[in-house]
mmCIF file of C-alpha atoms in Angstrom:
data_model
loop_
_atom_site.group_PDB
_atom_site.id
_atom_site.type_symbol
_atom_site.label_atom_id
_atom_site.label_comp_id
_atom_site.label_asym_id
_atom_site.label_seq_id
_atom_site.Cartn_x
_atom_site.Cartn_y
_atom_site.Cartn_z
ATOM 1 C CA MET A 1 63.268 -77.310 173.220
ATOM 2 C CA THR A 2 64.317 -81.209 171.847
ATOM 3 C CA ASP A 3 61.957 -82.293 174.841
ATOM 4 C CA ASP A 4 59.334 -80.158 174.363
ATOM 5 C CA ILE A 5 59.152 -82.462 170.574
ATOM 6 C CA ARG A 6 58.367 -85.788 172.361
ATOM 7 C CA GLN A 7 56.420 -84.931 174.557
ATOM 8 C CA MET A 8 54.366 -83.232 171.742
ATOM 9 C CA LYS A 9 54.460 -85.346 168.300
ATOM 10 C CA ARG A 10 53.214 -87.934 172.202
ATOM 11 C CA ALA A 11 49.859 -85.768 172.464
ATOM 12 C CA LEU A 12 50.021 -85.582 168.060
ATOM 13 C CA ALA A 13 49.381 -89.632 168.763
ATOM 14 C CA LEU A 14 46.812 -89.067 171.409
ATOM 15 C CA ALA A 15 44.933 -86.529 169.353
ATOM 16 C CA ARG A 16 44.921 -89.171 166.117
ATOM 17 C CA ARG A 17 42.021 -90.699 168.456
ATOM 18 C CA GLY A 18 40.023 -88.899 168.081
ATOM 19 C CA ILE A 19 39.095 -87.600 164.607
ATOM 20 C CA GLY A 20 36.222 -88.336 163.137
ATOM 21 C CA LYS A 21 34.540 -88.593 166.321
ATOM 22 C CA THR A 22 35.012 -84.571 168.545
ATOM 23 C CA SER A 23 33.526 -82.476 164.917
ATOM 24 C CA PRO A 24 32.789 -79.328 165.823
ATOM 25 C CA ASN A 25 35.407 -79.376 168.205
ATOM 26 C CA PRO A 26 38.492 -80.857 166.639
ATOM 27 C CA ALA A 27 40.948 -83.528 167.814
ATOM 28 C CA VAL A 28 42.941 -82.779 170.816
ATOM 29 C CA GLY A 29 45.603 -84.719 173.297
ATOM 30 C CA CYS A 30 47.867 -83.391 175.999
ATOM 31 C CA VAL A 31 50.704 -84.705 178.214
ATOM 32 C CA ILE A 32 51.094 -83.411 181.349
ATOM 33 C CA VAL A 33 54.980 -84.026 182.621
ATOM 34 C CA LYS A 34 56.573 -83.549 186.378
ATOM 35 C CA ASP A 35 60.348 -84.351 186.869
ATOM 36 C CA GLY A 36 60.112 -85.688 183.626
ATOM 37 C CA VAL A 37 57.826 -88.275 184.738
ATOM 38 C CA ILE A 38 54.614 -88.048 182.661
ATOM 39 C CA VAL A 39 51.536 -88.138 184.926
ATOM 40 C CA GLY A 40 48.691 -87.318 182.851
ATOM 41 C CA THR A 41 47.377 -87.534 180.063
ATOM 42 C CA GLY A 42 44.487 -87.866 177.412
ATOM 43 C CA TRP A 43 42.045 -86.907 174.003
ATOM 44 C CA HIS A 44 39.314 -84.862 173.803
ATOM 45 C CA ARG A 45 36.806 -88.189 172.694
ATOM 46 C CA LYS A 46 33.395 -86.910 171.956
ATOM 47 C CA ALA A 47 31.550 -83.233 171.325
ATOM 48 C CA GLY A 48 30.468 -81.631 173.978
ATOM 49 C CA THR A 49 32.046 -84.719 176.538
ATOM 50 C CA SER A 50 35.482 -83.237 178.707
ATOM 51 C CA HIS A 51 38.897 -81.906 176.726
ATOM 52 C CA ALA A 52 41.647 -83.753 176.135
ATOM 53 C CA GLU A 53 43.117 -81.805 179.076
ATOM 54 C CA ILE A 54 40.785 -81.920 181.653
ATOM 55 C CA HIS A 55 41.188 -85.757 180.675
ATOM 56 C CA ALA A 56 45.491 -85.182 181.441
ATOM 57 C CA LEU A 57 44.859 -83.617 184.772
ATOM 58 C CA GLU A 58 41.756 -85.836 185.993
ATOM 59 C CA MET A 59 44.785 -88.687 185.515
ATOM 60 C CA ALA A 60 47.200 -86.743 187.373
ATOM 61 C CA GLY A 61 45.524 -85.008 190.825
ATOM 62 C CA GLU A 62 47.849 -83.481 192.468
ATOM 63 C CA SER A 63 50.862 -84.441 189.997
ATOM 64 C CA ALA A 64 49.404 -81.633 188.447
ATOM 65 C CA ARG A 65 51.491 -78.927 190.359
ATOM 66 C CA GLY A 66 54.086 -77.521 188.869
ATOM 67 C CA ALA A 67 54.245 -79.862 186.532
ATOM 68 C CA ASP A 68 55.107 -79.108 182.409
ATOM 69 C CA VAL A 69 51.169 -79.619 180.360
ATOM 70 C CA PHE A 70 51.062 -80.020 175.659
ATOM 71 C CA VAL A 71 48.625 -79.914 173.392
ATOM 72 C CA THR A 72 48.235 -79.968 170.172
ATOM 73 C CA LEU A 73 45.749 -76.829 170.494
ATOM 74 C CA GLU A 74 46.042 -73.810 172.749
ATOM 75 C CA PRO A 75 43.467 -74.045 175.350
ATOM 76 C CA CYS A 76 39.007 -73.047 175.695
ATOM 77 C CA CYS A 77 38.837 -69.725 177.282
ATOM 78 C CA HIS A 78 35.369 -69.703 176.559
ATOM 79 C CA THR A 79 32.025 -71.862 178.432
ATOM 80 C CA GLY A 80 30.059 -73.857 175.838
ATOM 81 C CA LYS A 81 29.102 -77.470 176.296
ATOM 82 C CA THR A 82 32.127 -77.789 179.419
ATOM 83 C CA PRO A 83 34.382 -75.426 181.514
ATOM 84 C CA PRO A 84 37.077 -73.255 179.656
ATOM 85 C CA CYS A 85 40.042 -75.286 180.157
ATOM 86 C CA SER A 86 42.580 -71.955 180.611
ATOM 87 C CA GLN A 87 40.891 -71.754 184.431
ATOM 88 C CA ALA A 88 41.325 -75.498 185.158
ATOM 89 C CA LEU A 89 44.801 -75.691 183.758
ATOM 90 C CA ILE A 90 45.555 -71.891 186.240
ATOM 91 C CA ARG A 91 43.424 -73.900 189.399
ATOM 92 C CA ALA A 92 46.172 -76.882 188.966
ATOM 93 C CA GLY A 93 48.517 -74.514 189.630
ATOM 94 C CA VAL A 94 50.849 -76.472 187.137
ATOM 95 C CA ARG A 95 53.906 -74.636 185.749
ATOM 96 C CA ARG A 96 53.659 -74.621 181.709
ATOM 97 C CA VAL A 97 51.713 -74.725 179.683
ATOM 98 C CA VAL A 98 52.884 -75.643 174.550
ATOM 99 C CA ALA A 99 51.066 -75.194 173.194
ATOM 100 C CA GLY A 100 50.695 -77.553 169.303
ATOM 101 C CA MET A 101 49.114 -73.942 167.840
ATOM 102 C CA SER A 102 46.468 -71.348 167.916
ATOM 103 C CA ASP A 103 42.753 -72.224 168.249
ATOM 104 C CA PRO A 104 41.304 -70.349 165.198
ATOM 105 C CA ASN A 105 38.074 -70.457 166.261
ATOM 106 C CA PRO A 106 37.048 -66.538 166.739
ATOM 107 C CA ARG A 107 35.752 -67.210 170.230
ATOM 108 C CA VAL A 108 39.296 -68.665 171.809
ATOM 109 C CA SER A 109 42.229 -67.073 169.312
ATOM 110 C CA GLY A 110 45.369 -65.637 171.522
ATOM 111 C CA GLY A 111 42.593 -65.277 175.252
ATOM 112 C CA GLY A 112 44.176 -68.869 176.467
ATOM 113 C CA LEU A 113 47.385 -68.428 176.625
ATOM 114 C CA ALA A 114 46.591 -64.676 177.296
ATOM 115 C CA GLU A 115 44.636 -66.327 180.554
ATOM 116 C CA LEU A 116 47.671 -68.709 181.429
ATOM 117 C CA GLU A 117 50.679 -65.597 181.021
ATOM 118 C CA THR A 118 47.956 -63.628 183.108
ATOM 119 C CA ALA A 119 47.796 -66.351 185.663
ATOM 120 C CA GLY A 120 51.877 -66.041 185.788
ATOM 121 C CA ILE A 121 52.022 -69.912 183.650
ATOM 122 C CA GLN A 122 55.246 -70.218 181.088
ATOM 123 C CA VAL A 123 53.852 -70.531 177.859
ATOM 124 C CA VAL A 124 54.990 -71.437 174.028
ATOM 125 C CA CYS A 125 53.046 -72.493 171.327
ATOM 126 C CA GLY A 126 54.008 -73.304 167.928
ATOM 127 C CA VAL A 127 55.893 -76.725 168.789
ATOM 128 C CA LEU A 128 55.354 -78.849 165.897
ATOM 129 C CA GLU A 129 52.440 -75.913 165.067
ATOM 130 C CA LYS A 130 52.165 -77.381 161.178
ATOM 131 C CA GLU A 131 51.765 -81.689 162.148
ATOM 132 C CA CYS A 132 48.891 -79.666 164.794
ATOM 133 C CA ARG A 133 46.864 -78.191 161.873
ATOM 134 C CA ASP A 134 47.730 -80.721 158.947
ATOM 135 C CA LEU A 135 45.153 -82.997 162.573
ATOM 136 C CA ASN A 136 42.590 -80.153 162.884
ATOM 137 C CA ARG A 137 42.143 -78.603 158.858
ATOM 138 C CA PRO A 138 38.388 -79.648 159.178
ATOM 139 C CA PHE A 139 37.477 -77.711 162.029
ATOM 140 C CA ILE A 140 40.364 -75.130 160.759
ATOM 141 C CA LYS A 141 38.868 -74.275 157.328
ATOM 142 C CA GLN A 142 34.767 -74.805 159.298
ATOM 143 C CA VAL A 143 35.792 -71.801 161.552
ATOM 144 C CA THR A 144 37.989 -69.875 159.047
ATOM 145 C CA THR A 145 36.202 -69.981 156.769
ATOM 146 C CA GLY A 146 31.969 -71.551 157.398
ATOM 147 C CA MET A 147 32.261 -73.850 155.530
ATOM 148 C CA PRO A 148 33.762 -77.648 155.395
ATOM 149 C CA HIS A 149 37.052 -79.249 153.990
ATOM 150 C CA VAL A 150 36.510 -81.627 151.443
ATOM 151 C CA THR A 151 38.175 -84.182 150.377
ATOM 152 C CA TYR A 152 37.656 -86.160 146.905
ATOM 153 C CA LYS A 153 37.491 -89.290 146.536
ATOM 154 C CA CYS A 154 37.829 -91.142 143.374
ATOM 155 C CA ALA A 155 39.248 -95.189 142.134
ATOM 156 C CA MET A 156 39.896 -95.251 138.689
ATOM 157 C CA THR A 157 41.891 -97.188 136.170
ATOM 158 C CA LEU A 158 45.354 -97.013 135.221
ATOM 159 C CA ASP A 159 44.033 -95.561 132.361
ATOM 160 C CA GLY A 160 42.108 -92.411 133.948
ATOM 161 C CA LYS A 161 38.529 -94.020 133.493
ATOM 162 C CA ILE A 162 35.527 -94.147 136.410
ATOM 163 C CA ALA A 163 33.480 -96.202 134.830
ATOM 164 C CA THR A 164 32.822 -97.430 131.026
ATOM 165 C CA VAL A 165 29.750 -95.842 128.807
ATOM 166 C CA SER A 166 27.840 -98.023 129.685
ATOM 167 C CA GLY A 167 28.525 -95.502 133.931
ATOM 168 C CA ALA A 168 29.393 -99.512 134.848
ATOM 169 C CA SER A 169 31.943 -99.079 137.868
ATOM 170 C CA ARG A 170 31.483 -101.650 139.936
ATOM 171 C CA TRP A 171 34.394 -103.092 141.031
ATOM 172 C CA ILE A 172 37.465 -100.569 139.889
ATOM 173 C CA SER A 173 39.800 -101.004 143.003
ATOM 174 C CA CYS A 174 40.707 -104.076 145.330
ATOM 175 C CA GLN A 175 38.368 -104.758 148.613
ATOM 176 C CA GLU A 176 41.553 -103.619 150.247
ATOM 177 C CA SER A 177 41.173 -100.163 148.779
ATOM 178 C CA ARG A 178 36.848 -100.326 149.064
ATOM 179 C CA THR A 179 37.489 -101.727 152.463
ATOM 180 C CA LEU A 180 39.648 -98.891 152.935
ATOM 181 C CA VAL A 181 37.160 -95.859 151.800
ATOM 182 C CA HIS A 182 34.710 -96.690 154.408
ATOM 183 C CA ARG A 183 36.970 -95.645 157.255
ATOM 184 C CA MET A 184 38.004 -92.678 155.807
ATOM 185 C CA ARG A 185 33.982 -92.088 155.622
ATOM 186 C CA ALA A 186 33.605 -93.162 158.936
ATOM 187 C CA ARG A 187 36.200 -90.425 159.400
ATOM 188 C CA MET A 188 34.435 -87.936 157.737
ATOM 189 C CA ASP A 189 30.761 -86.122 158.899
ATOM 190 C CA ALA A 190 29.291 -85.867 155.287
ATOM 191 C CA ILE A 191 29.195 -88.741 152.174
ATOM 192 C CA MET A 192 28.394 -86.261 148.841
ATOM 193 C CA VAL A 193 27.261 -87.146 146.156
ATOM 194 C CA GLY A 194 25.274 -85.783 142.573
ATOM 195 C CA VAL A 195 21.490 -87.496 141.552
ATOM 196 C CA ASP A 196 23.089 -88.910 138.541
ATOM 197 C CA THR A 197 25.054 -91.026 141.328
ATOM 198 C CA ILE A 198 21.874 -92.229 142.944
ATOM 199 C CA ILE A 199 20.146 -93.163 139.674
ATOM 200 C CA ALA A 200 23.157 -94.839 138.413
ATOM 201 C CA ASP A 201 24.553 -96.540 141.692
ATOM 202 C CA ASP A 202 22.156 -96.520 143.778
ATOM 203 C CA PRO A 203 24.858 -96.986 146.562
ATOM 204 C CA GLN A 204 24.874 -96.891 150.718
ATOM 205 C CA LEU A 205 26.677 -93.987 151.421
ATOM 206 C CA THR A 206 27.164 -96.101 154.393
ATOM 207 C CA VAL A 207 30.368 -97.668 156.771
ATOM 208 C CA ARG A 208 29.914 -101.306 155.851
ATOM 209 C CA HIS A 209 33.416 -103.202 156.606
ATOM 210 C CA VAL A 210 34.318 -101.223 159.020
ATOM 211 C CA ARG A 211 33.665 -100.107 162.339
ATOM 212 C CA GLY A 212 32.616 -96.804 163.209
ATOM 213 C CA ARG A 213 30.061 -94.142 162.797
ATOM 214 C CA ASN A 214 27.472 -93.714 159.552
ATOM 215 C CA PRO A 215 27.784 -89.813 158.361
ATOM 216 C CA LEU A 216 25.274 -87.907 156.964
ATOM 217 C CA ARG A 217 24.575 -88.291 153.448
ATOM 218 C CA VAL A 218 24.104 -85.266 150.755
ATOM 219 C CA VAL A 219 22.605 -85.632 148.007
ATOM 220 C CA VAL A 220 22.995 -82.571 145.078
ATOM 221 C CA ASP A 221 20.242 -82.838 143.153
ATOM 222 C CA THR A 222 18.978 -79.380 141.407
ATOM 223 C CA ARG A 223 15.294 -80.629 140.022
ATOM 224 C CA LEU A 224 14.312 -83.187 142.943
ATOM 225 C CA ARG A 225 14.727 -86.526 140.209
ATOM 226 C CA THR A 226 15.519 -88.521 142.939
ATOM 227 C CA PRO A 227 13.221 -91.640 142.918
ATOM 228 C CA GLU A 228 11.679 -92.407 145.817
ATOM 229 C CA SER A 229 13.125 -96.118 146.069
ATOM 230 C CA VAL A 230 16.454 -95.586 145.937
ATOM 231 C CA ARG A 231 18.549 -97.224 149.062
ATOM 232 C CA VAL A 232 19.652 -93.892 150.866
ATOM 233 C CA LEU A 233 16.088 -93.217 151.607
ATOM 234 C CA GLY A 234 15.138 -96.489 151.905
ATOM 235 C CA ASP A 235 16.987 -98.740 153.999
ATOM 236 C CA GLY A 236 15.415 -96.996 157.379
ATOM 237 C CA ASN A 237 17.950 -94.598 158.448
ATOM 238 C CA ALA A 238 15.969 -91.334 155.038
ATOM 239 C CA VAL A 239 16.369 -89.159 158.531
ATOM 240 C CA ASN A 240 20.389 -89.090 157.877
ATOM 241 C CA THR A 241 19.864 -88.249 154.503
ATOM 242 C CA LEU A 242 19.762 -84.597 153.311
ATOM 243 C CA ILE A 243 18.698 -83.304 149.502
ATOM 244 C CA ALA A 244 20.328 -80.499 148.542
ATOM 245 C CA THR A 245 17.875 -78.455 145.439
ATOM 246 C CA ALA A 246 16.956 -75.147 143.686
ATOM 247 C CA GLU A 247 13.738 -76.807 143.565
ATOM 248 C CA THR A 248 10.812 -73.977 146.547
ATOM 249 C CA ASN A 249 8.424 -76.130 145.695
ATOM 250 C CA PRO A 250 6.702 -77.522 149.349
ATOM 251 C CA ARG A 251 4.678 -80.129 147.934
ATOM 252 C CA VAL A 252 7.749 -81.602 145.813
ATOM 253 C CA HIS A 253 10.061 -81.682 149.229
ATOM 254 C CA LEU A 254 7.058 -83.850 150.969
ATOM 255 C CA ARG A 255 7.457 -86.817 149.029
ATOM 256 C CA TYR A 256 10.968 -86.614 150.460
ATOM 257 C CA GLN A 257 10.182 -84.884 154.078
ATOM 258 C CA ASN A 258 7.034 -87.856 154.701
ATOM 259 C CA GLN A 259 10.463 -90.255 153.967
ATOM 260 C CA GLY A 260 12.457 -88.560 156.801
ATOM 261 C CA ALA A 261 15.136 -87.041 154.452
ATOM 262 C CA THR A 262 15.772 -83.345 155.007
ATOM 263 C CA ILE A 263 15.629 -80.501 152.453
ATOM 264 C CA LEU A 264 17.607 -77.833 152.507
ATOM 265 C CA VAL A 265 17.322 -75.429 149.512
ATOM 266 C CA CYS A 266 19.945 -73.445 148.381
ATOM 267 C CA ASP A 267 20.679 -70.778 145.427
ATOM 268 C CA GLN A 268 21.008 -71.436 142.352
ATOM 269 C CA GLU A 269 24.396 -71.828 139.418
ATOM 270 C CA ASN A 270 23.993 -71.257 136.443
ATOM 271 C CA GLY A 271 20.890 -73.442 136.719
ATOM 272 C CA ARG A 272 21.688 -75.812 138.864
ATOM 273 C CA VAL A 273 22.753 -76.004 142.878
ATOM 274 C CA SER A 274 24.991 -73.212 143.946
ATOM 275 C CA MET A 275 27.519 -75.403 145.617
ATOM 276 C CA LYS A 276 29.060 -72.521 146.855
ATOM 277 C CA ASP A 277 25.924 -71.860 149.017
ATOM 278 C CA LEU A 278 25.500 -75.133 149.391
ATOM 279 C CA MET A 279 29.125 -75.211 151.452
ATOM 280 C CA PHE A 280 28.696 -72.749 153.591
ATOM 281 C CA LYS A 281 24.599 -74.261 154.558
ATOM 282 C CA LEU A 282 26.227 -77.251 155.668
ATOM 283 C CA GLY A 283 30.100 -75.113 157.395
ATOM 284 C CA LYS A 284 26.011 -73.592 159.229
ATOM 285 C CA ARG A 285 25.027 -77.179 160.602
ATOM 286 C CA GLY A 286 27.489 -77.774 161.791
ATOM 287 C CA VAL A 287 29.652 -79.929 159.259
ATOM 288 C CA GLN A 288 33.438 -79.863 158.650
ATOM 289 C CA SER A 289 34.097 -83.070 156.784
ATOM 290 C CA ILE A 290 33.037 -83.632 153.046
ATOM 291 C CA LEU A 291 33.902 -87.432 151.494
ATOM 292 C CA LEU A 292 33.125 -86.371 147.361
ATOM 293 C CA GLU A 293 32.956 -89.456 145.857
ATOM 294 C CA GLY A 294 30.463 -88.688 142.770
ATOM 295 C CA GLY A 295 30.629 -88.410 139.290
ATOM 296 C CA GLY A 296 32.362 -86.036 137.100
ATOM 297 C CA ARG A 297 29.795 -83.153 136.527
ATOM 298 C CA LEU A 298 29.429 -83.387 140.670
ATOM 299 C CA ALA A 299 32.942 -82.818 141.290
ATOM 300 C CA GLY A 300 34.501 -81.639 138.473
ATOM 301 C CA SER A 301 31.850 -78.303 139.508
ATOM 302 C CA MET A 302 34.032 -78.111 143.114
ATOM 303 C CA LEU A 303 36.843 -78.423 140.811
ATOM 304 C CA GLU A 304 36.314 -75.780 138.400
ATOM 305 C CA GLN A 305 35.774 -73.293 141.656
ATOM 306 C CA GLY A 306 38.834 -74.459 144.126
ATOM 307 C CA LEU A 307 36.084 -75.903 147.037
ATOM 308 C CA ILE A 308 37.941 -79.272 147.623
ATOM 309 C CA ASP A 309 41.099 -79.074 149.676
ATOM 310 C CA GLU A 310 42.022 -83.192 148.655
ATOM 311 C CA PHE A 311 42.409 -85.451 146.768
ATOM 312 C CA VAL A 312 41.856 -89.567 147.046
ATOM 313 C CA PHE A 313 43.025 -90.951 143.571
ATOM 314 C CA PHE A 314 42.418 -95.923 143.664
ATOM 315 C CA LEU A 315 44.765 -96.872 140.468
ATOM 316 C CA ALA A 316 43.864 -99.860 139.333
ATOM 317 C CA PRO A 317 46.252 -102.275 137.777
ATOM 318 C CA LYS A 318 43.475 -101.588 135.228
ATOM 319 C CA ILE A 319 43.231 -100.357 131.750
ATOM 320 C CA LEU A 320 39.363 -99.505 129.577
ATOM 321 C CA GLY A 321 40.521 -97.453 126.593
ATOM 322 C CA SER A 322 38.757 -94.598 124.609
ATOM 323 C CA ASP A 323 35.625 -94.955 125.805
ATOM 324 C CA GLY A 324 34.469 -94.442 129.500
ATOM 325 C CA PHE A 325 34.015 -91.106 132.380
ATOM 326 C CA SER A 326 36.734 -89.558 133.938
ATOM 327 C CA PRO A 327 36.521 -87.998 137.602
ATOM 328 C CA PHE A 328 36.363 -84.301 136.510
ATOM 329 C CA SER A 329 33.715 -83.199 133.872
ATOM 330 C CA LEU A 330 35.913 -79.860 133.180
ATOM 331 C CA VAL A 331 35.553 -78.058 129.070
ATOM 332 C CA GLY A 332 37.267 -74.377 126.975
ATOM 333 C CA ARG A 333 40.441 -76.079 128.452
ATOM 334 C CA THR A 334 42.268 -76.143 126.023
ATOM 335 C CA SER A 335 46.183 -75.556 127.395
ATOM 336 C CA MET A 336 48.029 -76.929 130.354
ATOM 337 C CA GLU A 337 48.104 -73.768 131.227
ATOM 338 C CA GLN A 338 44.690 -73.946 132.133
ATOM 339 C CA ALA A 339 44.929 -77.505 134.244
ATOM 340 C CA SER A 340 43.978 -77.658 138.254
ATOM 341 C CA ARG A 341 47.383 -77.621 140.417
ATOM 342 C CA LEU A 342 47.733 -80.076 142.421
ATOM 343 C CA ASN A 343 50.518 -81.628 145.300
ATOM 344 C CA ILE A 344 51.114 -84.732 146.312
ATOM 345 C CA ILE A 345 51.609 -85.522 149.111
ATOM 346 C CA LYS A 346 51.981 -89.360 150.081
ATOM 347 C CA VAL A 347 51.433 -92.624 148.017
ATOM 348 C CA SER A 348 51.263 -96.117 149.245
ATOM 349 C CA ARG A 349 49.822 -99.173 148.494
ATOM 350 C CA SER A 350 46.333 -100.735 148.458
ATOM 351 C CA GLY A 351 46.322 -104.424 148.037
ATOM 352 C CA ILE A 352 47.470 -104.239 144.209
ATOM 353 C CA ASP A 353 45.899 -100.777 143.899
ATOM 354 C CA ILE A 354 48.178 -97.093 144.215
ATOM 355 C CA VAL A 355 46.652 -94.289 146.780
ATOM 356 C CA VAL A 356 47.537 -90.911 145.238
ATOM 357 C CA HIS A 357 47.341 -88.715 148.349
ATOM 358 C CA ALA A 358 47.248 -85.295 146.834
ATOM 359 C CA ARG A 359 45.851 -81.308 147.505
ATOM 360 C CA SER A 360 45.327 -78.300 146.374
ATOM 361 C CA GLU A 361 48.451 -75.695 145.342
ATOM 362 C CA ALA A 362 46.871 -73.602 146.634
ATOM 363 C CA PRO A 363 44.622 -72.948 149.443
ATOM 364 C CA CYS A 364 40.866 -72.807 148.984
ATOM 365 C CA SER A 365 38.803 -69.601 148.894
ATOM 366 C CA PRO A 366 35.256 -68.832 149.719
ATOM 367 C CA ALA A 367 35.625 -65.566 147.757
#
C-alpha cells in the first residue's frame, strides 16, 4: 500500500498539469509501473484529445503487459470524442489498476472498474481519494448537481472594505496578488460579475499578467443596463461575453448580439435574475468552474442561496474606516447564529497581502 500511495502521488502531480485545460473533462494523471520501474506516464492535456491512460500506454508500449497502472480517476468505459480507456487497458494486458476514485459521471460510475475486473484485471479503488476528489471539485459538482463550482474572490482591507465610499477599489491588493488572480482566471471556465461592477469599473475580465486562455465573461444584468461602450463588448472579443438577463425583448438583445455577445435569458426571482437558474443554464453549456468577482450585492445573493463553494480573500494591510463597501451585501442578519460558516483550508502570503482560502461548511446543493 505504501508503494500505491507513492505512485498515486506521482499520478496526482501529473494530473495537476492539466488543471484549467481539460474542461468539461476532468484532469487526470496516470503512471504505469513494471517490476518497480516506471515505464509510462501521462496526463489529460486538453478536452477532445487522448486521456491520461492512453498517453501512458503509448509510452509504455509492450512493457505495459503485466504492469500496474495508477490513475487518479476510474478509467472511462464509454465512447465520447475518444475510445474507452478501460478497453485500451484490457488490450494492453495490464495486471492491476489502482484508481484514486470512482468516476461520479453516471455514464461511467463504476462501469470502467467492473469491465477491468471482468477481464481478470486486479482492481483497487480509493487510494488518496480525498486528494483526487479535491483535484476535480468543479468536474464532480457539475456532473452530480448540474451546476458549476463557484469560487468567490475579493480583495479587501483589514477592516473588511472592498471599495471606498465613492466606489474606488484600484488598487487594494498588491501587484503580486493581482498576478495571482490572473493565474486563477486562467484556470477557470468563466468569470462572473454584476452589471454594477461593469458600470463602475469597466473591467476587461481577461488574463493579461500571465500566459493562459481567457475564460468566458459572464455579466449578470437583469434589465440590460450594460453600456455598449464597455470593454467586455468593445475589445474585439465580445464573442467571449455572455450577458445573463431577465429582459425578453429581442430588439434590446440585438444591441449586444450585433457586437458578438451572447444573451442568455433566465428566470426571475424577486425581480432579479434567478442565480440558481443561471447556474443550471451555465452547467448545461459545459461551464464547470466560475470565478465570481462581483460586488457585494451579487456576492451576497450567491452566498445566501448557497451557491458559493470556495472563497479566496486577499487581505491588504490597509484600513479605510467606517465608510466603504463590504464584500457581501446582506440584510436581516441580527445574530451570530445567522452567520455563514466557513472552513479555512489555507492561509498564505502574496507579496504584502495575506491570502485566506475557505470553503462552505456545508456542501452546496441545487435544492
